[in-house]
């Protein structure tokens, strides 16, 4: 934590392993996860630990691994998968995905488990919550809509897969929800627009073979997103998916 005016360090908190997600801050509490499978809540003013929740994911960079002993738990789904799920806070609950294949809902003040939802594979995308619905994708190639209060599945949408190499598969991109439409990218090279109520596809834009692992931004009727290997930046019409411009 750094002072806004001077940049001087106010506090730091050791996790002993890498943190490759973004924190969420709500009511003076900082929430984040790390590669040791723990999810933390810290006092934003002091950095003092308020609570810690243990998942069964993100074990690959523990001390055992560093010393050459094979760790328990998750294996990397892809050698380029460096992301962890970043938390979202809504209505007194913290939501996050995990490498153990679960989406967790924790009480923001205590860390007690409210519910968990089991997807088919690693969940390293970050959740988005809109109108009481949580939207999140998984490495199992499904995009899910869950009741944010109960964790009950409302619908799921199947994205594409490459059956030969299993390379063009999985969702790392986090969703943007605007005007009843949910937008997200997929490693099958598509950016999708789904009806937020039903999960029905409105359109999909294919950028011809490059992963879409970046998360889209939506503004003034346009969807902006970037691609992986092709290094493209696109603007699409939010209603139709028609390209407006692209940059490289």
mmCIF file of C-alpha atoms in Angstrom:
data_model
loop_
_atom_site.group_PDB
_atom_site.id
_atom_site.type_symbol
_atom_site.label_atom_id
_atom_site.label_comp_id
_atom_site.label_asym_id
_atom_site.label_seq_id
_atom_site.Cartn_x
_atom_site.Cartn_y
_atom_site.Cartn_z
ATOM 1 C CA UNK A 1 0.000 0.000 0.000
ATOM 2 C CA UNK A 2 1.495 3.322 -1.118
ATOM 3 C CA UNK A 3 0.720 6.877 -0.115
ATOM 4 C CA UNK A 4 -1.246 8.543 -2.919
ATOM 5 C CA UNK A 5 0.672 11.811 -2.707
ATOM 6 C CA UNK A 6 4.267 10.721 -2.200
ATOM 7 C CA UNK A 7 4.309 7.067 -3.267
ATOM 8 C CA UNK A 8 5.924 6.140 0.038
ATOM 9 C CA UNK A 9 5.189 2.621 1.267
ATOM 10 C CA UNK A 10 2.610 2.529 4.054
ATOM 11 C CA UNK A 11 2.641 -1.239 4.559
ATOM 12 C CA UNK A 12 3.299 -4.541 2.821
ATOM 13 C CA UNK A 13 1.965 -8.041 3.425
ATOM 14 C CA UNK A 14 3.986 -11.191 2.616
ATOM 15 C CA UNK A 15 2.285 -14.138 0.922
ATOM 16 C CA UNK A 16 5.572 -16.005 0.166
ATOM 17 C CA UNK A 17 4.435 -16.654 -3.427
ATOM 18 C CA UNK A 18 3.396 -14.619 -6.452
ATOM 19 C CA UNK A 19 0.214 -12.581 -6.640
ATOM 20 C CA UNK A 20 -1.020 -12.415 -10.232
ATOM 21 C CA UNK A 21 -4.480 -11.002 -9.701
ATOM 22 C CA UNK A 22 -5.837 -7.553 -8.924
ATOM 23 C CA UNK A 23 -7.124 -6.666 -5.440
ATOM 24 C CA UNK A 24 -10.628 -5.492 -4.642
ATOM 25 C CA UNK A 25 -11.172 -2.868 -1.953
ATOM 26 C CA UNK A 26 -14.493 -2.486 -0.166
ATOM 27 C CA UNK A 27 -15.352 -0.779 3.137
ATOM 28 C CA UNK A 28 -11.674 -0.385 3.974
ATOM 29 C CA UNK A 29 -10.794 -4.057 3.412
ATOM 30 C CA UNK A 30 -8.419 -5.317 0.702
ATOM 31 C CA UNK A 31 -9.220 -8.732 -0.851
ATOM 32 C CA UNK A 32 -6.868 -10.791 -3.049
ATOM 33 C CA UNK A 33 -5.581 -14.292 -3.722
ATOM 34 C CA UNK A 34 -2.124 -15.753 -4.351
ATOM 35 C CA UNK A 35 -0.420 -18.804 -5.838
ATOM 36 C CA UNK A 36 -0.403 -20.677 -2.522
ATOM 37 C CA UNK A 37 -4.151 -21.290 -2.744
ATOM 38 C CA UNK A 38 -4.988 -18.755 -0.049
ATOM 39 C CA UNK A 39 -7.426 -15.883 -0.333
ATOM 40 C CA UNK A 40 -6.761 -12.935 1.981
ATOM 41 C CA UNK A 41 -8.646 -10.043 3.553
ATOM 42 C CA UNK A 42 -6.452 -7.252 4.978
ATOM 43 C CA UNK A 43 -7.184 -4.063 6.865
ATOM 44 C CA UNK A 44 -6.655 -1.389 4.221
ATOM 45 C CA UNK A 45 -5.199 1.125 6.679
ATOM 46 C CA UNK A 46 -2.663 -1.148 8.394
ATOM 47 C CA UNK A 47 -2.205 -4.252 6.218
ATOM 48 C CA UNK A 48 -3.084 -6.468 9.180
ATOM 49 C CA UNK A 49 -4.683 -9.801 8.251
ATOM 50 C CA UNK A 50 -8.397 -9.928 9.056
ATOM 51 C CA UNK A 51 -9.046 -13.415 7.714
ATOM 52 C CA UNK A 52 -7.709 -16.046 5.315
ATOM 53 C CA UNK A 53 -9.590 -18.670 3.282
ATOM 54 C CA UNK A 54 -7.888 -21.798 1.959
ATOM 55 C CA UNK A 55 -8.813 -23.198 -1.448
ATOM 56 C CA UNK A 56 -7.473 -26.381 -3.050
ATOM 57 C CA UNK A 57 -6.028 -24.557 -6.060
ATOM 58 C CA UNK A 58 -2.859 -22.697 -7.046
ATOM 59 C CA UNK A 59 -0.326 -25.092 -5.519
ATOM 60 C CA UNK A 60 2.268 -25.027 -8.279
ATOM 61 C CA UNK A 61 4.694 -22.487 -6.780
ATOM 62 C CA UNK A 62 4.832 -23.591 -3.148
ATOM 63 C CA UNK A 63 8.070 -24.162 -1.264
ATOM 64 C CA UNK A 64 7.790 -27.887 -1.980
ATOM 65 C CA UNK A 65 7.780 -27.159 -5.693
ATOM 66 C CA UNK A 66 10.786 -24.864 -5.442
ATOM 67 C CA UNK A 67 12.782 -27.596 -3.692
ATOM 68 C CA UNK A 68 12.017 -30.119 -6.434
ATOM 69 C CA UNK A 69 9.169 -32.001 -4.778
ATOM 70 C CA UNK A 70 6.038 -32.359 -6.888
ATOM 71 C CA UNK A 71 3.291 -30.251 -5.292
ATOM 72 C CA UNK A 72 -0.191 -31.475 -4.495
ATOM 73 C CA UNK A 73 -3.264 -30.021 -6.160
ATOM 74 C CA UNK A 74 -3.579 -28.162 -9.419
ATOM 75 C CA UNK A 75 -1.517 -28.734 -12.528
ATOM 76 C CA UNK A 76 -1.113 -25.933 -15.034
ATOM 77 C CA UNK A 77 -3.790 -26.156 -17.729
ATOM 78 C CA UNK A 78 -1.509 -24.309 -20.118
ATOM 79 C CA UNK A 79 2.132 -23.125 -19.948
ATOM 80 C CA UNK A 80 0.946 -19.586 -20.724
ATOM 81 C CA UNK A 81 -1.683 -19.533 -17.965
ATOM 82 C CA UNK A 82 -0.277 -16.944 -15.574
ATOM 83 C CA UNK A 83 -3.565 -15.489 -14.406
ATOM 84 C CA UNK A 84 -5.436 -15.820 -11.145
ATOM 85 C CA UNK A 85 -9.037 -14.821 -10.645
ATOM 86 C CA UNK A 86 -9.477 -11.328 -9.223
ATOM 87 C CA UNK A 87 -12.249 -10.932 -6.638
ATOM 88 C CA UNK A 88 -15.515 -9.041 -6.971
ATOM 89 C CA UNK A 89 -17.416 -7.713 -3.941
ATOM 90 C CA UNK A 90 -21.181 -7.295 -3.938
ATOM 91 C CA UNK A 91 -23.766 -7.040 -1.184
ATOM 92 C CA UNK A 92 -21.403 -8.103 1.597
ATOM 93 C CA UNK A 93 -20.046 -11.118 -0.304
ATOM 94 C CA UNK A 94 -16.675 -11.664 -2.004
ATOM 95 C CA UNK A 95 -16.652 -13.808 -5.163
ATOM 96 C CA UNK A 96 -13.643 -15.456 -6.791
ATOM 97 C CA UNK A 97 -12.625 -18.351 -9.002
ATOM 98 C CA UNK A 98 -9.958 -20.924 -8.165
ATOM 99 C CA UNK A 99 -7.591 -23.367 -9.809
ATOM 100 C CA UNK A 100 -9.421 -26.118 -7.944
ATOM 101 C CA UNK A 101 -12.320 -25.639 -10.375
ATOM 102 C CA UNK A 102 -14.663 -23.871 -7.970
ATOM 103 C CA UNK A 103 -16.283 -20.457 -7.807
ATOM 104 C CA UNK A 104 -16.425 -19.318 -4.174
ATOM 105 C CA UNK A 105 -18.728 -16.892 -2.379
ATOM 106 C CA UNK A 106 -17.349 -15.772 0.996
ATOM 107 C CA UNK A 107 -18.769 -13.474 3.660
ATOM 108 C CA UNK A 108 -16.824 -10.252 3.239
ATOM 109 C CA UNK A 109 -16.539 -9.557 6.969
ATOM 110 C CA UNK A 110 -15.533 -13.038 8.157
ATOM 111 C CA UNK A 111 -14.414 -15.167 5.196
ATOM 112 C CA UNK A 112 -17.005 -17.825 6.008
ATOM 113 C CA UNK A 113 -18.129 -19.856 3.015
ATOM 114 C CA UNK A 114 -21.559 -18.875 1.726
ATOM 115 C CA UNK A 115 -21.532 -21.251 -1.240
ATOM 116 C CA UNK A 116 -19.293 -22.767 -3.888
ATOM 117 C CA UNK A 117 -20.036 -23.834 -7.438
ATOM 118 C CA UNK A 118 -18.064 -26.558 -9.169
ATOM 119 C CA UNK A 119 -17.163 -25.871 -12.801
ATOM 120 C CA UNK A 120 -15.537 -28.487 -15.005
ATOM 121 C CA UNK A 121 -11.979 -27.142 -14.813
ATOM 122 C CA UNK A 122 -9.729 -24.320 -13.596
ATOM 123 C CA UNK A 123 -11.472 -20.977 -13.037
ATOM 124 C CA UNK A 124 -8.942 -18.183 -13.543
ATOM 125 C CA UNK A 125 -11.360 -15.671 -15.062
ATOM 126 C CA UNK A 126 -12.649 -12.953 -12.740
ATOM 127 C CA UNK A 127 -16.338 -12.754 -11.825
ATOM 128 C CA UNK A 128 -18.676 -9.952 -12.831
ATOM 129 C CA UNK A 129 -21.873 -9.350 -10.848
ATOM 130 C CA UNK A 130 -24.882 -7.577 -12.350
ATOM 131 C CA UNK A 131 -28.508 -7.493 -11.159
ATOM 132 C CA UNK A 132 -27.884 -10.308 -8.683
ATOM 133 C CA UNK A 133 -26.275 -12.611 -11.245
ATOM 134 C CA UNK A 134 -22.629 -13.674 -11.280
ATOM 135 C CA UNK A 135 -21.020 -14.213 -14.697
ATOM 136 C CA UNK A 136 -17.792 -16.184 -15.090
ATOM 137 C CA UNK A 137 -15.995 -18.493 -17.528
ATOM 138 C CA UNK A 138 -13.899 -21.615 -16.959
ATOM 139 C CA UNK A 139 -11.164 -23.624 -18.648
ATOM 140 C CA UNK A 140 -13.877 -26.231 -19.330
ATOM 141 C CA UNK A 141 -15.012 -23.972 -22.240
ATOM 142 C CA UNK A 142 -18.290 -23.082 -20.541
ATOM 143 C CA UNK A 143 -19.423 -19.603 -19.571
ATOM 144 C CA UNK A 144 -21.710 -19.609 -16.517
ATOM 145 C CA UNK A 145 -24.439 -17.411 -15.078
ATOM 146 C CA UNK A 146 -25.028 -18.121 -11.373
ATOM 147 C CA UNK A 147 -27.458 -16.730 -8.846
ATOM 148 C CA UNK A 148 -25.165 -14.514 -6.762
ATOM 149 C CA UNK A 149 -27.118 -15.200 -3.556
ATOM 150 C CA UNK A 150 -27.246 -19.006 -3.792
ATOM 151 C CA UNK A 151 -24.697 -20.133 -6.402
ATOM 152 C CA UNK A 152 -27.412 -21.967 -8.338
ATOM 153 C CA UNK A 153 -26.744 -22.161 -12.074
ATOM 154 C CA UNK A 154 -29.140 -20.086 -14.165
ATOM 155 C CA UNK A 155 -27.616 -21.044 -17.526
ATOM 156 C CA UNK A 156 -24.348 -21.980 -19.192
ATOM 157 C CA UNK A 157 -22.993 -21.390 -22.691
ATOM 158 C CA UNK A 158 -20.593 -23.701 -24.531
ATOM 159 C CA UNK A 159 -17.782 -22.045 -26.453
ATOM 160 C CA UNK A 160 -15.668 -23.696 -29.132
ATOM 161 C CA UNK A 161 -12.842 -26.204 -28.741
ATOM 162 C CA UNK A 162 -9.948 -27.443 -30.831
ATOM 163 C CA UNK A 163 -10.227 -31.210 -30.523
ATOM 164 C CA UNK A 164 -6.829 -31.929 -32.079
ATOM 165 C CA UNK A 165 -4.404 -29.926 -29.921
ATOM 166 C CA UNK A 166 -6.727 -28.774 -27.112
ATOM 167 C CA UNK A 167 -5.018 -25.407 -27.480
ATOM 168 C CA UNK A 168 -7.872 -23.186 -28.646
ATOM 169 C CA UNK A 169 -9.929 -23.907 -25.550
ATOM 170 C CA UNK A 170 -10.909 -22.220 -22.305
ATOM 171 C CA UNK A 171 -11.972 -18.834 -20.974
ATOM 172 C CA UNK A 172 -9.517 -16.515 -19.222
ATOM 173 C CA UNK A 173 -11.219 -13.268 -20.177
ATOM 174 C CA UNK A 174 -13.492 -11.639 -17.626
ATOM 175 C CA UNK A 175 -16.918 -10.397 -18.601
ATOM 176 C CA UNK A 176 -18.433 -6.955 -19.109
ATOM 177 C CA UNK A 177 -22.193 -6.672 -18.633
ATOM 178 C CA UNK A 178 -23.921 -3.709 -20.275
ATOM 179 C CA UNK A 179 -27.600 -3.112 -21.147
ATOM 180 C CA UNK A 180 -28.630 -6.740 -20.757
ATOM 181 C CA UNK A 181 -25.729 -8.156 -22.776
ATOM 182 C CA UNK A 182 -22.670 -9.952 -21.425
ATOM 183 C CA UNK A 183 -19.427 -9.718 -23.424
ATOM 184 C CA UNK A 184 -16.350 -11.926 -22.961
ATOM 185 C CA UNK A 185 -13.428 -13.327 -24.899
ATOM 186 C CA UNK A 186 -12.390 -16.946 -25.380
ATOM 187 C CA UNK A 187 -9.267 -18.795 -26.441
ATOM 188 C CA UNK A 188 -11.285 -20.196 -29.354
ATOM 189 C CA UNK A 189 -10.487 -16.785 -30.964
ATOM 190 C CA UNK A 190 -13.997 -15.372 -30.487
ATOM 191 C CA UNK A 191 -15.424 -12.426 -28.628
ATOM 192 C CA UNK A 192 -18.968 -13.363 -27.602
ATOM 193 C CA UNK A 193 -22.072 -11.325 -26.865
ATOM 194 C CA UNK A 194 -24.794 -13.245 -24.972
ATOM 195 C CA UNK A 195 -28.215 -12.308 -23.690
ATOM 196 C CA UNK A 196 -27.620 -11.853 -19.947
ATOM 197 C CA UNK A 197 -31.034 -13.275 -19.042
ATOM 198 C CA UNK A 198 -31.057 -16.389 -21.188
ATOM 199 C CA UNK A 199 -27.461 -17.068 -22.248
ATOM 200 C CA UNK A 200 -28.494 -17.133 -25.908
ATOM 201 C CA UNK A 201 -25.820 -15.961 -28.325
ATOM 202 C CA UNK A 202 -26.442 -12.561 -29.895
ATOM 203 C CA UNK A 203 -23.277 -12.600 -31.973
ATOM 204 C CA UNK A 204 -19.671 -13.803 -32.019
ATOM 205 C CA UNK A 205 -16.716 -12.081 -33.661
ATOM 206 C CA UNK A 206 -13.901 -14.390 -34.784
ATOM 207 C CA UNK A 207 -10.430 -12.885 -35.176
ATOM 208 C CA UNK A 208 -9.098 -15.917 -37.058
ATOM 209 C CA UNK A 209 -7.013 -17.987 -34.706
ATOM 210 C CA UNK A 210 -5.663 -15.687 -31.984
ATOM 211 C CA UNK A 211 -6.765 -16.124 -28.374
ATOM 212 C CA UNK A 212 -8.930 -13.456 -26.764
ATOM 213 C CA UNK A 213 -7.692 -13.546 -23.183
ATOM 214 C CA UNK A 214 -7.999 -9.812 -22.525
ATOM 215 C CA UNK A 215 -11.202 -8.547 -20.949
ATOM 216 C CA UNK A 216 -13.462 -6.298 -23.045
ATOM 217 C CA UNK A 217 -14.490 -2.725 -22.243
ATOM 218 C CA UNK A 218 -17.809 -1.295 -23.426
ATOM 219 C CA UNK A 219 -18.481 2.408 -23.963
ATOM 220 C CA UNK A 220 -20.833 4.452 -26.176
ATOM 221 C CA UNK A 221 -22.143 1.440 -28.071
ATOM 222 C CA UNK A 222 -18.696 0.003 -28.812
ATOM 223 C CA UNK A 223 -16.835 -3.022 -27.483
ATOM 224 C CA UNK A 224 -13.050 -2.687 -27.230
ATOM 225 C CA UNK A 225 -10.722 -5.656 -26.809
ATOM 226 C CA UNK A 226 -7.260 -6.944 -27.691
ATOM 227 C CA UNK A 227 -6.007 -10.286 -29.017
ATOM 228 C CA UNK A 228 -3.040 -12.473 -28.161
ATOM 229 C CA UNK A 229 -0.674 -13.703 -30.922
ATOM 230 C CA UNK A 230 -2.084 -11.437 -33.622
ATOM 231 C CA UNK A 231 -1.535 -8.356 -31.386
ATOM 232 C CA UNK A 232 -4.691 -6.671 -32.653
ATOM 233 C CA UNK A 233 -6.886 -4.081 -30.959
ATOM 234 C CA UNK A 234 -10.529 -4.032 -32.106
ATOM 235 C CA UNK A 235 -13.574 -1.843 -31.740
ATOM 236 C CA UNK A 236 -16.873 -3.568 -32.557
ATOM 237 C CA UNK A 237 -20.451 -2.381 -32.701
ATOM 238 C CA UNK A 238 -21.910 -3.584 -29.398
ATOM 239 C CA UNK A 239 -25.290 -4.512 -30.903
ATOM 240 C CA UNK A 240 -24.184 -6.309 -34.058
ATOM 241 C CA UNK A 241 -20.540 -7.303 -33.511
ATOM 242 C CA UNK A 242 -19.575 -5.593 -36.771
ATOM 243 C CA UNK A 243 -15.990 -4.260 -36.775
ATOM 244 C CA UNK A 244 -15.603 -0.486 -36.579
ATOM 245 C CA UNK A 245 -11.806 -0.347 -36.628
ATOM 246 C CA UNK A 246 -8.723 -2.397 -35.811
ATOM 247 C CA UNK A 247 -5.153 -1.464 -34.912
ATOM 248 C CA UNK A 248 -1.934 -3.429 -34.727
#
